[in-house]
Coordinates of C-alpha atoms in Angstrom, one line a residue:
M1 CA -18.0 -63.6 -116.2
L2 CA -17.8 -62.1 -119.7
I3 CA -14.4 -62.2 -121.3
T4 CA -13.8 -59.0 -123.3
S5 CA -10.0 -59.1 -123.7
K6 CA -8.4 -60.9 -126.7
S7 CA -5.2 -61.3 -124.6
N8 CA -7.0 -63.5 -122.0
P9 CA -5.1 -66.8 -121.5
V10 CA -8.1 -68.9 -122.4
I11 CA -8.5 -67.0 -125.7
K12 CA -4.8 -67.3 -126.4
S13 CA -5.0 -71.0 -125.8
V14 CA -7.9 -71.5 -128.2
Q15 CA -6.2 -69.4 -130.9
S16 CA -3.2 -71.6 -130.7
L17 CA -5.3 -74.6 -131.8
A18 CA -5.3 -73.2 -135.3
D19 CA -1.7 -74.5 -135.4
K20 CA -1.0 -78.3 -135.8
K21 CA 1.9 -78.0 -133.4
F22 CA -0.3 -76.9 -130.6
R23 CA -3.1 -79.3 -131.4
K24 CA -0.6 -82.1 -131.1
Q25 CA 1.0 -80.6 -127.9
L26 CA -2.3 -80.0 -126.1
R27 CA -4.2 -82.9 -127.7
Q28 CA -7.1 -80.7 -128.4
Y29 CA -9.0 -79.5 -131.5
I30 CA -11.8 -77.0 -132.3
V31 CA -15.3 -77.7 -133.4
E32 CA -17.2 -74.6 -134.5
G33 CA -20.8 -73.8 -135.3
L34 CA -24.2 -74.5 -133.6
K35 CA -25.0 -77.8 -135.3
P36 CA -21.4 -79.3 -135.1
V37 CA -21.0 -78.4 -131.4
K38 CA -24.4 -79.9 -130.5
E39 CA -23.6 -83.1 -132.5
C40 CA -20.2 -83.3 -130.7
I41 CA -22.0 -83.1 -127.4
A42 CA -24.5 -85.7 -128.4
A43 CA -21.8 -88.0 -129.7
G44 CA -20.2 -88.1 -126.2
C45 CA -16.9 -86.6 -127.2
K46 CA -14.7 -85.3 -124.4
I47 CA -15.3 -81.6 -124.4
E48 CA -12.8 -79.5 -122.6
R49 CA -14.5 -76.1 -123.0
I50 CA -17.4 -74.5 -124.8
I51 CA -17.0 -70.8 -125.7
C52 CA -20.0 -68.8 -126.9
I53 CA -21.3 -65.2 -127.2
E54 CA -23.8 -63.9 -124.6
Q55 CA -26.9 -64.5 -126.9
L56 CA -26.2 -68.3 -126.8
E57 CA -25.3 -68.6 -123.1
G58 CA -28.6 -70.2 -122.3
E59 CA -28.1 -73.0 -124.8
F60 CA -24.8 -74.2 -123.4
A61 CA -24.6 -74.6 -119.7
G62 CA -21.2 -73.9 -118.2
A63 CA -19.9 -72.3 -121.3
T64 CA -17.2 -69.6 -121.2
V65 CA -19.0 -66.4 -122.4
V66 CA -17.1 -63.9 -124.6
S67 CA -17.9 -60.7 -126.4
E68 CA -18.6 -60.8 -130.1
S69 CA -15.3 -59.1 -130.9
V70 CA -13.4 -61.6 -128.9
F71 CA -15.3 -64.5 -130.5
K72 CA -14.5 -63.2 -134.0
S73 CA -10.8 -63.2 -133.0
I74 CA -10.8 -67.0 -132.3
S75 CA -13.3 -68.0 -135.0
L76 CA -12.0 -69.6 -138.2
E77 CA -15.4 -69.1 -140.0
K78 CA -16.2 -66.3 -142.5
T79 CA -19.6 -65.9 -140.8
P80 CA -19.2 -67.1 -137.1
Q81 CA -22.3 -68.5 -135.4
G82 CA -21.0 -67.6 -132.0
V83 CA -20.1 -70.9 -130.5
L84 CA -17.2 -73.3 -130.6
A85 CA -16.0 -76.3 -128.5
V86 CA -12.5 -77.3 -127.5
V87 CA -12.5 -81.1 -127.8
A88 CA -9.9 -83.6 -126.6
I89 CA -8.2 -85.6 -129.4
P90 CA -8.9 -89.3 -128.6
H91 CA -6.1 -91.7 -128.0
N92 CA -6.8 -94.2 -130.7
G93 CA -3.9 -96.6 -130.5
L94 CA -2.9 -98.9 -133.4
K95 CA -4.6 -102.3 -133.2
P96 CA -6.1 -104.8 -135.7
P97 CA -9.5 -103.7 -137.1
E98 CA -12.7 -105.4 -136.1
K99 CA -14.6 -104.8 -139.4
P100 CA -13.9 -103.5 -142.9
C101 CA -11.6 -100.5 -142.6
L102 CA -9.7 -97.9 -144.5
L103 CA -6.0 -97.2 -145.0
L104 CA -5.3 -93.7 -146.2
D105 CA -1.9 -93.3 -147.7
C106 CA -0.6 -89.7 -147.8
I107 CA -3.9 -87.8 -148.3
Q108 CA -2.7 -84.2 -148.3
D109 CA -5.8 -82.1 -148.8
P110 CA -7.7 -81.5 -145.6
G111 CA -11.0 -81.1 -147.5
N112 CA -10.5 -84.5 -149.1
L113 CA -9.6 -86.1 -145.8
G114 CA -12.6 -84.7 -144.1
T115 CA -14.9 -85.8 -146.9
I116 CA -13.5 -89.3 -146.8
I117 CA -14.1 -89.4 -143.0
R118 CA -17.6 -88.2 -143.5
T119 CA -18.3 -90.9 -146.1
A120 CA -16.6 -93.6 -144.1
N121 CA -18.9 -92.8 -141.2
A122 CA -21.9 -93.0 -143.5
A123 CA -20.8 -96.2 -145.2
G124 CA -19.9 -98.0 -142.0
Y125 CA -16.1 -97.9 -142.0
G126 CA -15.5 -97.1 -138.4
E127 CA -11.7 -97.5 -138.3
I128 CA -9.4 -95.4 -140.4
Y129 CA -5.6 -96.0 -140.5
A130 CA -3.8 -92.8 -141.6
V131 CA -0.2 -92.9 -142.9
N132 CA 1.6 -89.5 -143.6
C133 CA -1.8 -87.8 -144.1
T134 CA -2.7 -84.2 -143.3
D135 CA -4.0 -83.6 -139.8
P136 CA -7.6 -85.0 -139.5
Y137 CA -8.2 -82.6 -136.6
S138 CA -7.4 -79.4 -138.5
P139 CA -10.3 -77.0 -138.7
K140 CA -10.8 -77.6 -142.5
A141 CA -10.8 -81.4 -142.2
V142 CA -13.1 -81.3 -139.2
R143 CA -15.5 -79.0 -141.0
A144 CA -15.4 -81.2 -144.2
S145 CA -16.1 -84.3 -142.1
M146 CA -19.5 -82.9 -141.2
S147 CA -19.4 -84.5 -137.7
G148 CA -18.0 -87.8 -139.1
I149 CA -14.8 -87.3 -137.1
F150 CA -16.9 -87.8 -133.9
F151 CA -18.0 -91.3 -135.0
V152 CA -14.9 -93.0 -136.5
E153 CA -11.6 -93.9 -134.9
V154 CA -8.6 -92.4 -136.8
R155 CA -5.5 -94.4 -136.1
Q156 CA -2.3 -92.7 -137.1
G157 CA 1.2 -94.2 -137.4
T158 CA 4.2 -94.8 -139.6
R159 CA 3.7 -97.0 -142.6
A160 CA 5.5 -99.9 -140.9
E161 CA 3.4 -99.5 -137.7
V162 CA 0.1 -99.4 -139.6
L163 CA 1.0 -102.3 -141.8
A164 CA 1.9 -104.3 -138.7
A165 CA -1.5 -103.6 -137.2
L166 CA -3.1 -104.7 -140.4
D167 CA -1.0 -107.9 -140.7
G168 CA -3.3 -110.7 -141.9
V169 CA -6.0 -108.3 -143.1
P170 CA -6.5 -108.4 -146.9
L171 CA -5.5 -105.1 -148.5
I172 CA -7.6 -104.0 -151.4
C173 CA -5.9 -101.1 -153.3
A174 CA -7.7 -98.6 -155.5
D175 CA -5.6 -98.8 -158.7
M176 CA -6.3 -97.8 -162.3
N177 CA -5.0 -101.3 -163.5
G178 CA -7.2 -103.3 -161.1
K179 CA -10.3 -105.4 -161.4
N180 CA -13.7 -103.8 -162.0
I181 CA -14.8 -102.9 -158.5
F182 CA -18.5 -103.4 -159.3
S183 CA -18.0 -107.1 -160.1
F184 CA -15.3 -107.8 -157.4
K185 CA -16.4 -109.7 -154.3
P186 CA -14.3 -108.8 -151.2
P187 CA -13.7 -111.0 -148.2
E188 CA -15.8 -110.4 -145.1
K189 CA -13.0 -108.4 -143.4
F190 CA -10.7 -106.2 -145.6
C191 CA -8.9 -102.9 -145.7
L192 CA -9.6 -100.5 -148.6
C193 CA -6.4 -98.5 -149.4
I194 CA -6.7 -95.0 -150.9
G195 CA -3.6 -93.2 -152.1
N196 CA -2.3 -89.7 -152.5
E197 CA -4.2 -87.3 -154.7
G198 CA -1.4 -87.1 -157.2
S199 CA 0.8 -90.2 -156.9
G200 CA -1.6 -92.8 -155.7
I201 CA -0.7 -95.6 -153.3
S202 CA 2.9 -96.0 -152.4
E203 CA 4.7 -99.0 -153.9
D204 CA 5.4 -100.8 -150.6
I205 CA 1.7 -100.9 -149.8
K206 CA 0.8 -101.8 -153.4
L207 CA 3.2 -104.8 -153.2
L208 CA 1.3 -106.1 -150.2
A209 CA -2.1 -105.8 -151.8
T210 CA -4.2 -108.9 -151.9
D211 CA -6.3 -107.3 -154.7
K212 CA -6.4 -104.2 -156.8
V213 CA -9.7 -102.7 -157.9
K214 CA -10.6 -99.8 -160.2
I215 CA -13.7 -97.7 -160.9
P216 CA -14.4 -97.9 -164.7
M217 CA -14.4 -94.6 -166.4
R218 CA -15.0 -93.2 -169.9
E219 CA -11.8 -92.6 -171.9
T220 CA -12.5 -88.9 -171.8
C221 CA -11.9 -88.9 -168.0
E222 CA -8.4 -89.5 -166.7
S223 CA -9.1 -89.8 -163.0
L224 CA -11.5 -88.9 -160.1
N225 CA -11.0 -86.8 -157.1
A226 CA -9.6 -88.9 -154.2
A227 CA -12.6 -88.3 -151.9
V228 CA -15.0 -89.2 -154.7
S229 CA -13.1 -92.3 -155.6
A230 CA -13.0 -93.4 -152.0
G231 CA -16.7 -92.8 -151.6
I232 CA -17.6 -94.9 -154.6
A233 CA -15.2 -97.7 -153.6
M234 CA -16.5 -97.8 -150.0
Y235 CA -20.0 -98.3 -151.1
A236 CA -19.2 -100.7 -153.9
L237 CA -17.2 -103.0 -151.7
R238 CA -19.8 -103.0 -148.9
K239 CA -22.6 -103.8 -151.4
N240 CA -20.6 -106.8 -152.7
N241 CA -19.5 -107.9 -149.2

């Protein structure tokens, strides 16, 4: 059946997922675009519903088919490709990491968060602990993760809860006053801590740091973007691991 009404309950439900409040309440998020949706399916994510326009019905068996005007009303893209998936947010409980991991402390820009998740997946950091960060399942963060969100486990909690889960794991903080990261040799298991875009890592986490590392820069550069710093640090530490 073709849905042509923007007031259809299914459409209203999908529209609500643009809001963090409803993503949290329904434990669902949106993946949009041909390649991301296909990668989401291939990754084995729990897909609650696929919505597409008539031209793509043959590519997605069992999809809810809508008119182009209805799809535009639920799309968050400037140039919609005609397909999106409603995906269940996984229940990633807090537990100790099995391998090198990340702790993200108050990352507020969804583009930065998504980019960090993308790089973490590429560099082999499969567990990400998030403290007071922006929503990793927001449309902008999901888009910036370039499907990385399907392949990492994001564990969210209060600072105290996250630190309890990381008890005994060496914390390596990115800090301008730290050791040169390119000559630093980390332990086999560690947690790389990345702080807020403006204020850096909070003092209580910094106080627990086993080591602090920095990315050397020319005097003409004051700092790097949080996602860029995180990417360089992730690869440098794995290279020296």
